[in-house]
Short mmCIF file of C-alpha atoms and ligand atoms in Angstrom, two decimals:
data_model
loop_
_atom_site.label_atom_id
_atom_site.label_comp_id
_atom_site.label_asym_id
_atom_site.label_seq_id
_atom_site.Cartn_x
_atom_site.Cartn_y
_atom_site.Cartn_z
CA LEU A 1 194.71 123.40 -145.52
CA VAL A 2 194.40 126.89 -144.10
CA ARG A 3 196.84 129.66 -144.43
CA VAL A 4 196.68 131.40 -140.94
CA HIS A 5 196.19 135.18 -140.75
CA CYS A 6 195.55 135.95 -137.07
CA VAL A 7 195.52 133.94 -133.76
CA GLY A 8 194.33 134.85 -130.31
CA ILE A 9 196.11 133.82 -127.12
CA CYS A 10 193.69 132.57 -124.56
CA ASN A 11 193.90 131.46 -120.96
CA THR A 12 193.76 127.80 -122.14
CA ASP A 13 197.00 128.43 -124.26
CA LEU A 14 198.58 130.02 -121.08
CA GLU A 15 197.50 127.03 -119.02
CA LEU A 16 198.75 124.51 -121.69
CA VAL A 17 202.25 126.13 -121.53
CA ARG A 18 202.20 125.83 -117.70
CA GLY A 19 201.33 122.14 -118.22
CA TYR A 20 197.58 121.82 -117.21
CA TYR A 21 197.17 119.15 -119.88
CA PRO A 22 199.76 116.98 -121.41
CA TYR A 23 199.82 118.35 -124.92
CA VAL A 24 202.82 118.46 -127.18
CA GLY A 25 202.57 120.31 -130.44
CA VAL A 26 201.82 123.77 -131.92
CA PRO A 27 199.47 125.75 -129.70
CA GLY A 28 196.60 127.97 -130.93
CA HIS A 29 192.84 127.37 -131.50
CA GLU A 30 191.40 130.90 -132.01
CA PHE A 31 192.25 131.84 -135.63
CA THR A 32 191.20 133.30 -138.93
CA GLY A 33 192.80 132.22 -142.10
CA ARG A 34 192.30 131.51 -145.88
CA VAL A 35 191.69 128.06 -147.35
CA GLU A 36 194.55 127.18 -149.69
CA ALA A 37 193.80 123.50 -150.42
CA ALA A 38 190.73 121.50 -150.04
CA PRO A 39 190.61 118.05 -151.65
CA GLY A 40 186.92 117.43 -152.51
CA GLY A 41 185.73 120.86 -151.54
CA GLU A 42 187.47 123.14 -154.10
CA GLU A 43 184.70 125.71 -153.76
CA TRP A 44 186.34 126.53 -150.29
CA ILE A 45 189.67 127.49 -151.78
CA GLY A 46 190.30 131.23 -151.31
CA ARG A 47 187.59 131.74 -148.68
CA ARG A 48 188.44 133.48 -145.41
CA VAL A 49 187.30 131.19 -142.55
CA VAL A 50 187.30 130.55 -138.87
CA GLY A 51 187.12 126.94 -137.55
CA GLU A 52 185.52 124.84 -134.88
CA ILE A 53 188.35 123.22 -132.98
CA SER A 54 187.22 119.64 -132.42
CA ALA A 55 187.77 117.15 -135.23
CA VAL A 56 185.44 114.23 -134.62
CA CYS A 57 185.13 110.60 -135.78
CA HIS A 58 181.39 110.24 -136.47
CA ARG A 59 181.42 106.77 -135.29
CA CYS A 60 181.62 106.72 -131.53
CA PRO A 61 178.56 106.60 -129.33
CA ALA A 62 178.84 110.37 -128.54
CA CYS A 63 179.08 111.25 -132.16
CA ARG A 64 176.14 108.98 -133.11
CA ALA A 65 174.15 110.63 -130.29
CA GLY A 66 174.77 113.93 -131.82
CA ARG A 67 177.16 115.16 -129.23
CA GLY A 68 180.10 115.60 -131.53
CA SER A 69 182.07 118.03 -129.16
CA HIS A 70 182.27 115.00 -126.79
CA CYS A 71 183.63 112.55 -129.35
CA ARG A 72 185.79 109.93 -127.71
CA ASN A 73 188.24 109.96 -130.52
CA ARG A 74 188.46 113.73 -131.10
CA THR A 75 191.43 115.80 -131.81
CA VAL A 76 191.35 119.41 -130.76
CA LEU A 77 193.15 122.16 -132.63
CA GLY A 78 196.13 123.30 -130.63
CA ILE A 79 194.94 121.45 -127.52
CA SER A 80 194.90 117.68 -128.05
CA GLY A 81 196.34 115.58 -130.82
CA ARG A 82 196.31 118.13 -133.56
CA ASP A 83 198.82 121.03 -134.23
CA GLY A 84 197.28 124.34 -133.82
CA ALA A 85 197.18 127.75 -135.31
CA MET A 86 200.38 129.50 -134.21
CA ALA A 87 202.11 128.39 -137.39
CA GLU A 88 201.90 129.51 -141.24
CA HIS A 89 199.39 126.59 -141.85
CA LEU A 90 196.90 124.49 -140.08
CA VAL A 91 194.70 121.55 -141.17
CA LEU A 92 191.12 120.95 -140.11
CA PRO A 93 188.20 118.93 -141.68
CA LEU A 94 186.13 121.02 -144.11
CA GLU A 95 183.10 120.45 -141.94
CA ASN A 96 184.75 122.44 -139.26
CA LEU A 97 185.10 125.55 -141.27
CA HIS A 98 182.87 128.65 -141.35
CA ALA A 99 183.24 131.27 -143.95
CA ILE A 100 183.46 134.83 -142.49
CA PRO A 101 181.79 137.84 -144.35
CA ASP A 102 184.06 140.31 -146.21
CA GLY A 103 183.15 143.19 -143.84
CA LEU A 104 184.31 141.31 -140.70
CA ALA A 105 188.10 142.03 -140.04
CA ASP A 106 190.37 139.27 -139.02
CA GLU A 107 191.07 141.01 -135.61
CA THR A 108 187.37 140.83 -134.86
CA ALA A 109 186.53 137.45 -136.43
CA VAL A 110 189.32 135.95 -134.38
CA PHE A 111 186.99 136.26 -131.31
CA THR A 112 184.53 133.78 -132.95
CA GLU A 113 185.65 130.90 -130.88
CA PRO A 114 185.60 132.48 -127.58
CA THR A 115 182.33 134.25 -128.39
CA ALA A 116 180.86 130.88 -129.16
CA ALA A 117 182.13 129.54 -125.98
CA ALA A 118 180.27 132.37 -124.18
CA LEU A 119 177.07 131.59 -126.20
CA GLN A 120 177.21 127.94 -125.14
CA ILE A 121 175.83 129.07 -121.75
CA GLN A 122 172.64 130.02 -123.47
CA GLU A 123 172.49 126.71 -125.40
CA GLN A 124 172.83 124.90 -122.04
CA LEU A 125 170.31 127.07 -119.93
CA SER A 126 167.41 129.22 -120.68
CA ILE A 127 168.28 132.87 -119.58
CA GLY A 128 166.04 135.85 -120.00
CA PRO A 129 164.31 138.86 -118.38
CA GLY A 130 163.77 138.65 -114.57
CA GLN A 131 166.72 136.33 -113.98
CA ARG A 132 169.43 137.60 -111.64
CA VAL A 133 172.68 136.69 -113.32
CA GLN A 134 176.14 137.39 -112.07
CA VAL A 135 179.41 137.01 -113.83
CA ILE A 136 182.45 136.62 -111.72
CA GLY A 137 185.60 137.74 -113.46
CA ALA A 138 185.95 140.56 -115.97
CA GLY A 139 188.82 139.11 -118.02
CA LYS A 140 188.81 138.15 -121.69
CA LEU A 141 186.18 135.48 -121.53
CA GLY A 142 184.19 137.31 -118.69
CA HIS A 143 183.76 140.16 -121.04
CA LEU A 144 182.36 138.03 -123.89
CA VAL A 145 180.20 136.11 -121.50
CA ALA A 146 178.85 139.41 -120.00
CA GLN A 147 178.19 140.97 -123.40
CA THR A 148 176.49 137.85 -124.68
CA LEU A 149 174.36 137.46 -121.57
CA ALA A 150 173.40 141.23 -121.64
CA LEU A 151 171.69 140.49 -125.05
CA THR A 152 169.22 138.13 -123.26
CA GLY A 153 167.67 141.03 -121.15
CA CYS A 154 168.51 139.29 -117.83
CA ASP A 155 169.23 141.30 -114.66
CA LEU A 156 173.11 141.21 -115.10
CA LEU A 157 175.85 142.05 -112.75
CA VAL A 158 179.65 141.68 -113.37
CA LEU A 159 181.98 141.39 -110.53
CA GLY A 160 185.69 141.86 -110.94
CA ARG A 161 188.78 143.31 -109.50
CA ASN A 162 190.22 145.54 -112.25
CA ALA A 163 188.59 148.95 -112.45
CA ALA A 164 189.53 149.53 -116.02
CA ARG A 165 188.19 146.24 -117.12
CA LEU A 166 184.88 146.85 -115.38
CA GLY A 167 184.80 150.40 -116.64
CA LEU A 168 184.75 148.93 -120.27
CA LEU A 169 181.64 146.93 -119.37
CA ALA A 170 179.97 149.88 -117.53
CA GLY A 171 180.63 151.93 -120.66
CA ARG A 172 178.37 149.38 -122.54
CA GLY A 173 175.61 149.87 -120.01
CA ILE A 174 176.35 146.73 -117.95
CA ASP A 175 176.20 146.89 -114.17
CA THR A 176 179.48 146.11 -112.51
CA ASP A 177 180.90 145.99 -108.95
CA THR A 178 184.08 145.08 -107.23
CA VAL A 179 184.21 141.30 -106.16
CA ASP A 180 184.79 142.35 -102.52
CA ARG A 181 181.19 143.82 -102.49
CA LEU A 182 179.73 140.42 -103.53
CA LYS A 183 176.43 139.71 -101.69
CA GLU A 184 175.52 136.30 -100.59
CA ASP A 185 172.46 134.47 -101.99
CA GLU A 186 171.68 137.13 -104.59
CA ALA A 187 171.98 135.36 -107.95
CA ASP A 188 169.68 132.84 -109.64
CA LEU A 189 172.66 132.03 -111.95
CA VAL A 190 176.38 132.64 -111.49
CA VAL A 191 178.96 132.24 -114.29
CA GLU A 192 182.55 131.73 -113.07
CA CYS A 193 185.14 133.22 -115.37
CA THR A 194 187.99 134.15 -113.17
CA GLY A 195 190.27 131.28 -114.06
CA ASN A 196 191.16 130.86 -110.54
CA PRO A 197 189.98 128.19 -108.08
CA GLU A 198 188.94 130.82 -105.65
CA GLY A 199 186.35 131.89 -108.15
CA PHE A 200 184.37 128.81 -107.37
CA GLU A 201 184.04 129.81 -103.78
CA LEU A 202 182.91 133.33 -104.70
CA ALA A 203 180.33 131.79 -107.09
CA ARG A 204 179.05 129.52 -104.30
CA LYS A 205 178.64 132.44 -101.97
CA ALA A 206 176.76 134.47 -104.67
CA VAL A 207 174.35 131.86 -105.81
CA ARG A 208 170.91 131.69 -104.08
CA PRO A 209 169.72 128.22 -102.76
CA GLY A 210 168.34 126.19 -105.69
CA GLY A 211 170.38 128.29 -108.15
CA THR A 212 172.94 127.41 -110.72
CA ILE A 213 176.77 127.90 -111.12
CA VAL A 214 178.24 127.70 -114.64
CA LEU A 215 181.93 126.89 -114.71
CA LYS A 216 183.81 128.42 -117.64
CA SER A 217 187.42 128.23 -116.22
CA THR A 218 189.62 125.27 -116.90
CA TYR A 219 191.54 125.12 -113.62
CA ARG A 220 194.86 123.51 -113.43
CA GLY A 221 195.09 120.71 -110.86
CA LEU A 222 192.70 120.01 -107.98
CA VAL A 223 190.24 122.40 -106.49
CA PRO A 224 189.37 121.76 -102.78
CA VAL A 225 185.68 122.36 -102.67
CA PRO A 226 183.37 121.71 -99.77
CA LEU A 227 180.59 119.81 -101.51
CA ALA A 228 178.04 119.58 -98.66
CA PRO A 229 176.74 123.15 -99.14
CA LEU A 230 176.06 122.35 -102.72
CA VAL A 231 173.84 119.35 -101.46
CA VAL A 232 172.18 121.36 -98.73
CA ASP A 233 171.49 124.41 -100.97
CA GLU A 234 170.54 122.16 -103.89
CA ILE A 235 173.04 123.95 -106.35
CA THR A 236 173.30 122.89 -109.85
CA VAL A 237 176.73 123.10 -111.24
CA VAL A 238 177.18 123.15 -115.01
CA GLY A 239 180.42 122.73 -116.83
CA SER A 240 180.60 124.73 -120.19
CA ARG A 241 183.09 124.63 -122.97
CA CYS A 242 182.72 125.13 -126.76
CA GLY A 243 179.61 126.73 -128.41
CA PRO A 244 177.86 127.49 -131.72
CA PHE A 245 180.08 129.44 -134.31
CA ARG A 246 177.35 130.67 -136.66
CA PRO A 247 175.57 132.95 -134.21
CA ALA A 248 178.85 134.20 -132.88
CA ILE A 249 180.01 135.20 -136.36
CA GLU A 250 176.63 137.03 -136.81
CA LEU A 251 176.82 138.87 -133.54
CA LEU A 252 180.51 139.95 -134.30
CA ALA A 253 179.63 140.99 -137.87
CA ALA A 254 176.68 142.98 -136.73
CA GLY A 255 178.89 144.82 -134.22
CA ARG A 256 176.63 143.51 -131.28
CA ILE A 257 179.69 142.27 -129.53
CA ASP A 258 182.48 144.64 -129.06
CA ALA A 259 185.82 142.77 -129.60
CA ALA A 260 188.00 145.60 -130.69
CA SER A 261 188.35 147.09 -127.22
CA LEU A 262 189.46 143.78 -125.72
CA VAL A 263 192.66 143.62 -127.90
CA ALA A 264 195.60 144.64 -125.76
CA GLU A 265 198.57 144.19 -128.18
CA ARG A 266 199.41 142.50 -131.54
CA PHE A 267 202.68 140.71 -132.17
CA PRO A 268 204.09 139.03 -135.30
CA LEU A 269 204.30 135.21 -134.94
CA CYS A 270 208.21 135.49 -134.80
CA ARG A 271 207.73 137.22 -131.51
CA GLY A 272 205.35 134.68 -130.13
CA VAL A 273 207.26 133.90 -126.95
CA GLU A 274 207.16 137.57 -126.12
CA ALA A 275 203.44 137.66 -126.85
CA PHE A 276 202.84 134.81 -124.38
CA ASP A 277 204.74 136.62 -121.70
CA ARG A 278 202.67 139.70 -122.37
CA ALA A 279 199.42 137.71 -122.38
CA ALA A 280 200.27 136.16 -118.96
CA GLU A 281 200.77 139.61 -117.20
CA PRO A 282 197.96 140.43 -114.87
CA GLY A 283 195.36 142.57 -116.19
CA VAL A 284 196.25 142.17 -119.78
CA MET A 285 193.32 141.39 -122.15
CA LYS A 286 193.59 139.63 -125.51
CA VAL A 287 196.98 139.40 -127.21
CA LEU A 288 196.86 138.60 -130.92
CA LEU A 289 199.55 137.02 -133.16
CA ASP A 290 199.64 138.21 -136.75
CA VAL A 291 200.88 135.42 -139.01
CA ALA A 292 200.00 136.67 -142.45
CA GLY A 293 197.83 139.38 -143.99
ZN1 ZN B 301 190.42 129.73 -126.22
ZN1 ZN B 302 183.32 110.34 -132.21
#
């Protein structure tokens, strides 16, 4: 049982509210909090934590094969079958929790889940110097994807529309450009983070024949995509979701990922509806909900 401190609103939450997935319950999956009760794990009581969002069964074929994030019987915090973090308390299995170091503030640690999701790309693909990598979309997730990819030493370019958002990345030494200057067949790897179906078409243009497109957006509804060019150009498409928490916490604690400049505004939980409206405005980065200190 975790007393919630801070929750981030992410695009998945905005999509859930719009009905992309038939979830009914408390939203919120990016959180920090403090453990209040832990039957069988009393040493956790009082610890400040973040938590992996999928609670798994350990019995199904996916679990037994070590792919717990694809458990057939999973519940997912604030997304599927399990009330989420936009409440005073939440419940997760102890095995999902990760203690966070004292020096790591809640408003930074709350970026653990999306930073882990960004790092998942590097779990799935080997990325390093000499590779031409493009990130399309410079929103909340695009920023974290770009910052984590920059650490690999790859030849990175971020394409976006919003000059202020691109400027933040440029300030960190990351090459940026506007999306209308996208060049065809330039990239070995393209990561699509726009959240819009049109982003896929941009990614397809940018990737070279034989290259790879990583999809990070969860689109609502169907996306009309001409598949033949993917066959002819032998493009690999990789879906990418949750990632490893421990390295995400370490990067945030070491200050190697800048999360602070991504926070647009903070609201108390009692103004949560207003916070969702704010988060849904175009160009607004991360909106945080403060539940308790
Ligand atoms: Zn999220
Ligand atoms: Zn399972």
